[in-house]
mmCIF file with all atom_site columns, C-alpha atoms in Angstrom:
data_model
loop_
_atom_site.group_PDB
_atom_site.id
_atom_site.type_symbol
_atom_site.label_atom_id
_atom_site.label_alt_id
_atom_site.label_comp_id
_atom_site.label_asym_id
_atom_site.label_entity_id
_atom_site.label_seq_id
_atom_site.pdbx_PDB_ins_code
_atom_site.Cartn_x
_atom_site.Cartn_y
_atom_site.Cartn_z
_atom_site.occupancy
_atom_site.B_iso_or_equiv
_atom_site.pdbx_formal_charge
_atom_site.auth_seq_id
_atom_site.auth_comp_id
_atom_site.auth_asym_id
_atom_site.auth_atom_id
_atom_site.pdbx_PDB_model_num
ATOM 1   C CA . MET X 1 1   ? -8.282  28.779 -94.487 1.00 93.00 ? 1   MET X CA 1
ATOM 2   C CA . LYS X 1 2   ? -5.641  29.760 -91.861 1.00 86.00 ? 2   LYS X CA 1
ATOM 3   C CA . LEU X 1 3   ? -1.944  28.951 -91.920 1.00 82.00 ? 3   LEU X CA 1
ATOM 4   C CA . PHE X 1 4   ? 0.168   28.031 -88.943 1.00 88.00 ? 4   PHE X CA 1
ATOM 5   C CA . ARG X 1 5   ? 3.715   27.568 -88.074 1.00 86.00 ? 5   ARG X CA 1
ATOM 6   C CA . PHE X 1 6   ? 5.485   24.725 -86.204 1.00 88.00 ? 6   PHE X CA 1
ATOM 7   C CA . ASP X 1 7   ? 9.021   25.261 -87.318 1.00 87.00 ? 7   ASP X CA 1
ATOM 8   C CA . GLN X 1 8   ? 11.916  25.464 -84.829 1.00 88.00 ? 8   GLN X CA 1
ATOM 9   C CA . GLN X 1 9   ? 11.935  29.343 -84.638 1.00 90.00 ? 9   GLN X CA 1
ATOM 10  C CA . VAL X 1 10  ? 8.428   29.243 -82.898 1.00 89.00 ? 10  VAL X CA 1
ATOM 11  C CA . GLY X 1 11  ? 9.214   26.212 -80.634 1.00 90.00 ? 11  GLY X CA 1
ATOM 12  C CA . ARG X 1 12  ? 10.305  26.057 -76.974 1.00 90.00 ? 12  ARG X CA 1
ATOM 13  C CA . ARG X 1 13  ? 13.755  24.890 -76.115 1.00 91.00 ? 13  ARG X CA 1
ATOM 14  C CA . VAL X 1 14  ? 13.921  21.607 -74.297 1.00 92.00 ? 14  VAL X CA 1
ATOM 15  C CA . ASP X 1 15  ? 16.569  21.585 -71.680 1.00 89.00 ? 15  ASP X CA 1
ATOM 16  C CA . ARG X 1 16  ? 15.136  19.233 -69.040 1.00 86.00 ? 16  ARG X CA 1
ATOM 17  C CA . PHE X 1 17  ? 16.860  15.750 -68.489 1.00 88.00 ? 17  PHE X CA 1
ATOM 18  C CA . ASP X 1 18  ? 20.107  17.137 -69.919 1.00 88.00 ? 18  ASP X CA 1
ATOM 19  C CA . SER X 1 19  ? 18.811  17.540 -73.403 1.00 92.00 ? 19  SER X CA 1
ATOM 20  C CA . VAL X 1 20  ? 20.935  19.377 -75.927 1.00 90.00 ? 20  VAL X CA 1
ATOM 21  C CA . GLU X 1 21  ? 19.956  21.197 -79.208 1.00 91.00 ? 21  GLU X CA 1
ATOM 22  C CA . ALA X 1 22  ? 16.254  20.109 -78.927 1.00 92.00 ? 22  ALA X CA 1
ATOM 23  C CA . THR X 1 23  ? 13.055  22.253 -79.450 1.00 89.00 ? 23  THR X CA 1
ATOM 24  C CA . ILE X 1 24  ? 9.327   21.358 -79.389 1.00 90.00 ? 24  ILE X CA 1
ATOM 25  C CA . SER X 1 25  ? 6.760   23.235 -81.269 1.00 88.00 ? 25  SER X CA 1
ATOM 26  C CA . ARG X 1 26  ? 3.194   22.427 -80.096 1.00 84.00 ? 26  ARG X CA 1
ATOM 27  C CA . ILE X 1 27  ? 0.765   21.738 -82.792 1.00 84.00 ? 27  ILE X CA 1
ATOM 28  C CA . VAL X 1 28  ? -2.502  20.628 -81.266 1.00 82.00 ? 28  VAL X CA 1
ATOM 29  C CA . ARG X 1 29  ? -4.150  19.342 -78.008 1.00 79.00 ? 29  ARG X CA 1
ATOM 30  C CA . THR X 1 30  ? -7.422  17.526 -78.510 1.00 79.00 ? 30  THR X CA 1
ATOM 31  C CA . PRO X 1 31  ? -10.304 17.353 -76.003 1.00 78.00 ? 31  PRO X CA 1
ATOM 32  C CA . GLU X 1 32  ? -9.374  13.760 -75.200 1.00 79.00 ? 32  GLU X CA 1
ATOM 33  C CA . SER X 1 33  ? -5.916  14.875 -73.967 1.00 86.00 ? 33  SER X CA 1
ATOM 34  C CA . VAL X 1 34  ? -3.839  14.003 -76.999 1.00 91.00 ? 34  VAL X CA 1
ATOM 35  C CA . HIS X 1 35  ? -1.052  16.258 -77.560 1.00 92.00 ? 35  HIS X CA 1
ATOM 36  C CA . ILE X 1 36  ? 0.809   16.676 -80.948 1.00 94.00 ? 36  ILE X CA 1
ATOM 37  C CA . GLY X 1 37  ? 3.980   18.469 -81.427 1.00 95.00 ? 37  GLY X CA 1
ATOM 38  C CA . CYS X 1 38  ? 6.956   18.655 -83.514 1.00 96.00 ? 38  CYS X CA 1
ATOM 39  C CA . MET X 1 39  ? 10.430  17.941 -81.981 1.00 96.00 ? 39  MET X CA 1
ATOM 40  C CA . HIS X 1 40  ? 13.463  19.467 -83.861 1.00 97.00 ? 40  HIS X CA 1
ATOM 41  C CA . ILE X 1 41  ? 16.661  17.966 -82.700 1.00 97.00 ? 41  ILE X CA 1
ATOM 42  C CA . GLY X 1 42  ? 19.813  19.601 -84.096 1.00 97.00 ? 42  GLY X CA 1
ATOM 43  C CA . ALA X 1 43  ? 23.165  18.150 -84.916 1.00 98.00 ? 43  ALA X CA 1
ATOM 44  C CA . GLU X 1 44  ? 24.647  16.369 -82.034 1.00 97.00 ? 44  GLU X CA 1
ATOM 45  C CA . GLY X 1 45  ? 21.283  16.818 -80.169 1.00 97.00 ? 45  GLY X CA 1
ATOM 46  C CA . VAL X 1 46  ? 19.778  14.634 -77.505 1.00 97.00 ? 46  VAL X CA 1
ATOM 47  C CA . VAL X 1 47  ? 16.459  14.579 -75.796 1.00 97.00 ? 47  VAL X CA 1
ATOM 48  C CA . GLY X 1 48  ? 17.702  13.197 -72.438 1.00 96.00 ? 48  GLY X CA 1
ATOM 49  C CA . TYR X 1 49  ? 16.540  9.970  -70.698 1.00 97.00 ? 49  TYR X CA 1
ATOM 50  C CA . HIS X 1 50  ? 13.160  10.375 -68.987 1.00 96.00 ? 50  HIS X CA 1
ATOM 51  C CA . PRO X 1 51  ? 10.071  8.455  -68.291 1.00 96.00 ? 51  PRO X CA 1
ATOM 52  C CA . ALA X 1 52  ? 7.077   8.881  -70.702 1.00 96.00 ? 52  ALA X CA 1
ATOM 53  C CA . VAL X 1 53  ? 4.269   10.660 -68.788 1.00 93.00 ? 53  VAL X CA 1
ATOM 54  C CA . VAL X 1 54  ? 1.638   8.921  -71.183 1.00 94.00 ? 54  VAL X CA 1
ATOM 55  C CA . ASP X 1 55  ? 1.729   6.753  -74.122 1.00 95.00 ? 55  ASP X CA 1
ATOM 56  C CA . GLN X 1 56  ? 4.110   8.433  -76.739 1.00 96.00 ? 56  GLN X CA 1
ATOM 57  C CA . LEU X 1 57  ? 4.663   7.929  -80.439 1.00 95.00 ? 57  LEU X CA 1
ATOM 58  C CA . PHE X 1 58  ? 7.817   9.394  -81.949 1.00 97.00 ? 58  PHE X CA 1
ATOM 59  C CA . VAL X 1 59  ? 7.446   9.704  -85.726 1.00 96.00 ? 59  VAL X CA 1
ATOM 60  C CA . VAL X 1 60  ? 10.391  10.659 -87.742 1.00 97.00 ? 60  VAL X CA 1
ATOM 61  C CA . VAL X 1 61  ? 9.559   12.864 -90.679 1.00 97.00 ? 61  VAL X CA 1
ATOM 62  C CA . SER X 1 62  ? 13.084  14.093 -91.614 1.00 98.00 ? 62  SER X CA 1
ATOM 63  C CA . GLY X 1 63  ? 16.636  13.056 -90.842 1.00 98.00 ? 63  GLY X CA 1
ATOM 64  C CA . GLU X 1 64  ? 17.918  10.170 -88.924 1.00 98.00 ? 64  GLU X CA 1
ATOM 65  C CA . GLY X 1 65  ? 19.181  9.247  -85.455 1.00 98.00 ? 65  GLY X CA 1
ATOM 66  C CA . TRP X 1 66  ? 18.662  6.882  -82.660 1.00 98.00 ? 66  TRP X CA 1
ATOM 67  C CA . VAL X 1 67  ? 16.266  5.986  -79.987 1.00 98.00 ? 67  VAL X CA 1
ATOM 68  C CA . ARG X 1 68  ? 16.248  3.887  -76.967 1.00 97.00 ? 68  ARG X CA 1
ATOM 69  C CA . GLY X 1 69  ? 13.903  2.510  -74.215 1.00 96.00 ? 69  GLY X CA 1
ATOM 70  C CA . GLU X 1 70  ? 14.858  1.299  -70.778 1.00 94.00 ? 70  GLU X CA 1
ATOM 71  C CA . GLY X 1 71  ? 17.793  -0.659 -71.962 1.00 92.00 ? 71  GLY X CA 1
ATOM 72  C CA . ASP X 1 72  ? 21.160  0.773  -73.015 1.00 93.00 ? 72  ASP X CA 1
ATOM 73  C CA . GLU X 1 73  ? 20.931  -0.107 -76.698 1.00 96.00 ? 73  GLU X CA 1
ATOM 74  C CA . LYS X 1 74  ? 20.598  2.887  -79.192 1.00 97.00 ? 74  LYS X CA 1
ATOM 75  C CA . VAL X 1 75  ? 18.467  1.691  -82.062 1.00 97.00 ? 75  VAL X CA 1
ATOM 76  C CA . PRO X 1 76  ? 18.824  3.491  -85.388 1.00 98.00 ? 76  PRO X CA 1
ATOM 77  C CA . ILE X 1 77  ? 15.784  5.300  -86.633 1.00 98.00 ? 77  ILE X CA 1
ATOM 78  C CA . ALA X 1 78  ? 15.096  7.342  -89.801 1.00 98.00 ? 78  ALA X CA 1
ATOM 79  C CA . ALA X 1 79  ? 12.384  9.378  -91.723 1.00 96.00 ? 79  ALA X CA 1
ATOM 80  C CA . GLY X 1 80  ? 9.506   7.012  -92.319 1.00 94.00 ? 80  GLY X CA 1
ATOM 81  C CA . GLN X 1 81  ? 9.916   5.182  -89.023 1.00 95.00 ? 81  GLN X CA 1
ATOM 82  C CA . ALA X 1 82  ? 8.465   5.559  -85.556 1.00 96.00 ? 82  ALA X CA 1
ATOM 83  C CA . ALA X 1 83  ? 9.213   4.568  -82.028 1.00 96.00 ? 83  ALA X CA 1
ATOM 84  C CA . PHE X 1 84  ? 6.492   3.915  -79.379 1.00 95.00 ? 84  PHE X CA 1
ATOM 85  C CA . TRP X 1 85  ? 6.836   4.081  -75.583 1.00 97.00 ? 85  TRP X CA 1
ATOM 86  C CA . ILE X 1 86  ? 4.262   3.258  -73.188 1.00 95.00 ? 86  ILE X CA 1
ATOM 87  C CA . ALA X 1 87  ? 3.387   5.547  -70.089 1.00 95.00 ? 87  ALA X CA 1
ATOM 88  C CA . GLY X 1 88  ? 6.196   5.236  -67.490 1.00 96.00 ? 88  GLY X CA 1
ATOM 89  C CA . GLU X 1 89  ? 8.752   3.688  -69.796 1.00 97.00 ? 89  GLU X CA 1
ATOM 90  C CA . GLY X 1 90  ? 12.167  5.466  -69.713 1.00 97.00 ? 90  GLY X CA 1
ATOM 91  C CA . HIS X 1 91  ? 13.352  6.641  -73.218 1.00 97.00 ? 91  HIS X CA 1
ATOM 92  C CA . GLU X 1 92  ? 15.751  8.919  -74.986 1.00 97.00 ? 92  GLU X CA 1
ATOM 93  C CA . SER X 1 93  ? 16.487  10.070 -78.602 1.00 98.00 ? 93  SER X CA 1
ATOM 94  C CA . GLY X 1 94  ? 19.322  11.638 -80.268 1.00 98.00 ? 94  GLY X CA 1
ATOM 95  C CA . THR X 1 95  ? 21.124  12.459 -83.583 1.00 98.00 ? 95  THR X CA 1
ATOM 96  C CA . LYS X 1 96  ? 24.562  13.228 -85.190 1.00 98.00 ? 96  LYS X CA 1
ATOM 97  C CA . THR X 1 97  ? 23.154  15.096 -88.120 1.00 98.00 ? 97  THR X CA 1
ATOM 98  C CA . GLY X 1 98  ? 19.601  16.522 -87.120 1.00 97.00 ? 98  GLY X CA 1
ATOM 99  C CA . MET X 1 99  ? 16.239  14.964 -87.033 1.00 98.00 ? 99  MET X CA 1
ATOM 100 C CA . VAL X 1 100 ? 12.592  16.196 -86.994 1.00 97.00 ? 100 VAL X CA 1
ATOM 101 C CA . ALA X 1 101 ? 9.824   13.959 -85.544 1.00 98.00 ? 101 ALA X CA 1
ATOM 102 C CA . LEU X 1 102 ? 6.148   14.458 -84.720 1.00 96.00 ? 102 LEU X CA 1
ATOM 103 C CA . VAL X 1 103 ? 5.482   13.580 -81.054 1.00 96.00 ? 103 VAL X CA 1
ATOM 104 C CA . ILE X 1 104 ? 2.008   12.348 -80.416 1.00 95.00 ? 104 ILE X CA 1
ATOM 105 C CA . GLU X 1 105 ? 1.168   11.788 -76.654 1.00 94.00 ? 105 GLU X CA 1
ATOM 106 C CA . GLY X 1 106 ? -1.904  10.466 -75.061 1.00 93.00 ? 106 GLY X CA 1
ATOM 107 C CA . GLU X 1 107 ? -3.591  7.756  -73.072 1.00 90.00 ? 107 GLU X CA 1
ATOM 108 C CA . GLY X 1 108 ? -4.436  4.525  -75.070 1.00 85.00 ? 108 GLY X CA 1
ATOM 109 C CA . LEU X 1 109 ? -2.485  5.137  -78.176 1.00 86.00 ? 109 LEU X CA 1
ATOM 110 C CA . ASP X 1 110 ? -2.187  1.918  -80.210 1.00 85.00 ? 110 ASP X CA 1
ATOM 111 C CA . PRO X 1 111 ? 0.036   2.466  -83.356 1.00 86.00 ? 111 PRO X CA 1
ATOM 112 C CA . GLU X 1 112 ? -0.034  -1.281 -84.113 1.00 83.00 ? 112 GLU X CA 1
ATOM 113 C CA . ARG X 1 113 ? -3.493  -0.940 -85.286 1.00 80.00 ? 113 ARG X CA 1
ATOM 114 C CA . PHE X 1 114 ? -2.379  1.259  -88.254 1.00 78.00 ? 114 PHE X CA 1
ATOM 115 C CA . MET X 1 115 ? 1.302   0.761  -88.894 1.00 79.00 ? 115 MET X CA 1
ATOM 116 C CA . PRO X 1 116 ? 3.356   -2.335 -89.499 1.00 80.00 ? 116 PRO X CA 1
ATOM 117 C CA . LEU X 1 117 ? 6.289   -3.115 -87.230 1.00 80.00 ? 117 LEU X CA 1
ATOM 118 C CA . LEU X 1 118 ? 9.849   -2.958 -88.314 1.00 76.00 ? 118 LEU X CA 1
#
């Protein structure tokens, strides 16, 4: 057995797109070009608006905040919920109190096959 870290201290600060208080800790990249990371967004943090490079699933594992797609509406999201953006779709996320989310990126992701919609 090997143990690994993906906490905020080993992550890389996200400052592109006017992001604030955001860190990404990479977890794994598969041979099929799927990337999995852990996004730590601190209190009053934002991952700024930008287009998704590939399909992206944002799985909130702790805390709560908001997400938005190409519209202006900020939709509440909390632990146990996920947001999905298709490649090219503009998106943004943020929180008042702090939030941690797994970020799964790759071509052809289809979360509707496994998770019920809200």
